[in-house]
C-alpha positions as a LaTeX table, in Angstrom:
\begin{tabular}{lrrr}
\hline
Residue & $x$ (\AA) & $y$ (\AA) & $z$ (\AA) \\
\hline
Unk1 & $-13.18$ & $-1.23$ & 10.57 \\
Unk2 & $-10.62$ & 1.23 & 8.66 \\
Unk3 & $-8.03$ & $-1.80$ & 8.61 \\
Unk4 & $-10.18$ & $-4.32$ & 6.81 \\
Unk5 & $-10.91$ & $-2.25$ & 4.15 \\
Unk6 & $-8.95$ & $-2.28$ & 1.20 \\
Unk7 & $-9.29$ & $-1.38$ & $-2.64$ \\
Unk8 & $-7.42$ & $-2.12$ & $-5.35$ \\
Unk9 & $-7.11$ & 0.39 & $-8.24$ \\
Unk10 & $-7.01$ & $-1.37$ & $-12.08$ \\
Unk11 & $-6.49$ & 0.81 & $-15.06$ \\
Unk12 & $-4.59$ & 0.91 & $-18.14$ \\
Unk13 & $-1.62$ & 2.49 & $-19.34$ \\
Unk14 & $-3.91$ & 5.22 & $-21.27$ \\
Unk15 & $-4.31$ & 8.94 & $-20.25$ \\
Unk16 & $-8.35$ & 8.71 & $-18.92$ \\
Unk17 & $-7.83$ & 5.60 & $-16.78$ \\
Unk18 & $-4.87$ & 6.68 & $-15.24$ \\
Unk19 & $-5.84$ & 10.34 & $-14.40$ \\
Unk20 & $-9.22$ & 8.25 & $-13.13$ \\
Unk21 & $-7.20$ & 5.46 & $-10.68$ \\
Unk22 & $-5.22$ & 8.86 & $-9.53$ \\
Unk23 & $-8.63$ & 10.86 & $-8.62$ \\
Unk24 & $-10.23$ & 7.43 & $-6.81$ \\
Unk25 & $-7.37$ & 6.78 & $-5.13$ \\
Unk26 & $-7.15$ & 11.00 & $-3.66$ \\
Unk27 & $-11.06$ & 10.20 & $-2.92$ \\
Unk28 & $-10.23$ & 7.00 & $-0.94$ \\
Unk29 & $-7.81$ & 8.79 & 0.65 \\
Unk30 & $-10.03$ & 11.07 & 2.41 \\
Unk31 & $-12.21$ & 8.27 & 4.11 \\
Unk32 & $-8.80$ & 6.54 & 4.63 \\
Unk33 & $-9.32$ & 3.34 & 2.62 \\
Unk34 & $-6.45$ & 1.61 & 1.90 \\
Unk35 & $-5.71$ & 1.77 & $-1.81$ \\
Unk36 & $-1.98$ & 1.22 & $-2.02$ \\
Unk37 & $-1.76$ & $-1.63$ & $-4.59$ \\
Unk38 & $-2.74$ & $-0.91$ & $-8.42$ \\
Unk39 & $-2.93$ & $-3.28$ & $-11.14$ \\
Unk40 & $-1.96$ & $-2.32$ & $-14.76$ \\
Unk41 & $-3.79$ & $-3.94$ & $-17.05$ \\
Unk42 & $-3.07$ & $-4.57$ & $-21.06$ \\
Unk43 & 0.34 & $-3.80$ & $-20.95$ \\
Unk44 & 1.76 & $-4.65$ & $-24.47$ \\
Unk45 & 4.99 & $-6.25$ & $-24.57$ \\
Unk46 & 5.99 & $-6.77$ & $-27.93$ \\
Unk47 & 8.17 & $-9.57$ & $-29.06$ \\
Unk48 & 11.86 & $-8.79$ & $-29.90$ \\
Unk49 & 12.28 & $-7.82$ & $-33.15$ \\
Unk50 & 8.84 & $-7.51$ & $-33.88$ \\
Unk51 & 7.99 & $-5.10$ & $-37.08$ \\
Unk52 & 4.43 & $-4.14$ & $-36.04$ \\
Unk53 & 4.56 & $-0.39$ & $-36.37$ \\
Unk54 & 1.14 & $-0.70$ & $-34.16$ \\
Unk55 & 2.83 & $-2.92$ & $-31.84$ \\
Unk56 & 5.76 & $-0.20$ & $-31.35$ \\
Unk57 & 3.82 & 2.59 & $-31.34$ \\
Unk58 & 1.17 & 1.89 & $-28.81$ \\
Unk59 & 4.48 & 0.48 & $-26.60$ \\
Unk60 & 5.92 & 3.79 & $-27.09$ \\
Unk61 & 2.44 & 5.27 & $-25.85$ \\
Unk62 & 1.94 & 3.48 & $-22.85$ \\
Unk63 & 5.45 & 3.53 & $-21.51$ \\
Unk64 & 4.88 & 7.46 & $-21.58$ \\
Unk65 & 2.14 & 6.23 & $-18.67$ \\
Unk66 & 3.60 & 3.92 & $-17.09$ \\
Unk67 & 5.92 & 6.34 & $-16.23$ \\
Unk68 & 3.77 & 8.55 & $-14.73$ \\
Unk69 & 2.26 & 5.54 & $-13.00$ \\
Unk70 & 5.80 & 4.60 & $-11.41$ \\
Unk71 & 6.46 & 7.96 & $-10.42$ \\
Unk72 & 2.88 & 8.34 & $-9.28$ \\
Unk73 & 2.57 & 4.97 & $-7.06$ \\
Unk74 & 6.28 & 4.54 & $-6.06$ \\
Unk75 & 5.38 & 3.35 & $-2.23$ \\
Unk76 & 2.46 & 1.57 & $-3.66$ \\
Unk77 & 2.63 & $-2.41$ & $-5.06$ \\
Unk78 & 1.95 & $-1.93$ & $-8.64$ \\
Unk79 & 1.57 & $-5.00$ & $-10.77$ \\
Unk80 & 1.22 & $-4.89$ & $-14.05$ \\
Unk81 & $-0.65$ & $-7.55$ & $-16.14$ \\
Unk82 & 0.25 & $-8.25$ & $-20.01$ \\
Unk83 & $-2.37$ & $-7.39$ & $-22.54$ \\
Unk84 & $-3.60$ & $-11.18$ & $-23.87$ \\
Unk85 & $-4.49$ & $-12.89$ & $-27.14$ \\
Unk86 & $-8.05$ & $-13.79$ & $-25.67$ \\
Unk87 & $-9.97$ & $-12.51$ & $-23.12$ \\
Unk88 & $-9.88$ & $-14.38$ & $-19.74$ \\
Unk89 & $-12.37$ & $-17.16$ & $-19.98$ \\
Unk90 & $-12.68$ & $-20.08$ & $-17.49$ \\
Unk91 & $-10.96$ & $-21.90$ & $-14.70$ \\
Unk92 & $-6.95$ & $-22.39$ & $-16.95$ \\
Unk93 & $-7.67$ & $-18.99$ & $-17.85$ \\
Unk94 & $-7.83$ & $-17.47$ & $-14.59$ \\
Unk95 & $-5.61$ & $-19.36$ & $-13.23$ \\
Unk96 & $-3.03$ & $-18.48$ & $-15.39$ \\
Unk97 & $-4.23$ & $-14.49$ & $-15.11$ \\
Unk98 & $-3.75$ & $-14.99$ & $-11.27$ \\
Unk99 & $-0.22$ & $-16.55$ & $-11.30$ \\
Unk100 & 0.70 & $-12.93$ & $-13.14$ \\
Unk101 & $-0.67$ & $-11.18$ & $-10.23$ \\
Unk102 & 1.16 & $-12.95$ & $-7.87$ \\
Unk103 & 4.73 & $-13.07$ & $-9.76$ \\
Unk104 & 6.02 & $-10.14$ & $-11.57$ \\
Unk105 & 5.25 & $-10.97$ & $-15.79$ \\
Unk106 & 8.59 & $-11.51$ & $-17.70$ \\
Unk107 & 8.35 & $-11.12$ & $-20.79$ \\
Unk108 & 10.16 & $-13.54$ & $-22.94$ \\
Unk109 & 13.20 & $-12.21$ & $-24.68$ \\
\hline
\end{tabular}
């Protein structure tokens, strides 16, 4: 059944794995499977008045595609997920992975 199935598409704001998400979702497309939310993973937010001249400059990269990604997806739900100190490990863990997925991430000011 065409209406149960659904996919979501994860990448991160890099150049490969968004120019991949775009050509799975056009293949999807053509069996018409739903693929109309995406999840951006490893965003970097990076504290207010943070020196890290990595820190700024990989922000400065990604915002260049997650631009493209907005513009790309604007009628789709696009989350996108906050790059972590530690890799998602365990029950707190993914519970507190989920919660981002189900409320927008603010990052604090």
């Amino acid at each position: 059944d065409r209406y149960q199935r659904r996919v979501r598409g994860v990448c991160i704001p890099e150049f490969l794995s968004v120019f991949e998400t775009e050509r799975l979702i056009q293949e999807l497309a053509k069996f018409e499977i739903d693929c109309s939310n995406v999840v951006v993973n490893q965003v970097l937010f990076p504290e207010a008045g943070s020196k890290c001249s990595l820190c700024t400059a990989r922000s400065k990269m990604q915002g260049k595609y997650l631009a493209q990604i907005d513009e790309l997806y604007e009628d789709f739900h696009v989350v996108k997920m906050p790059l972590l100190h530690n890799e998602v490990r365990g029950v707190a863990d993914i519970e507190s992975f989920s919660e981002n997925l189900l409320n927008e991430f603010k990052p604090p000011q």
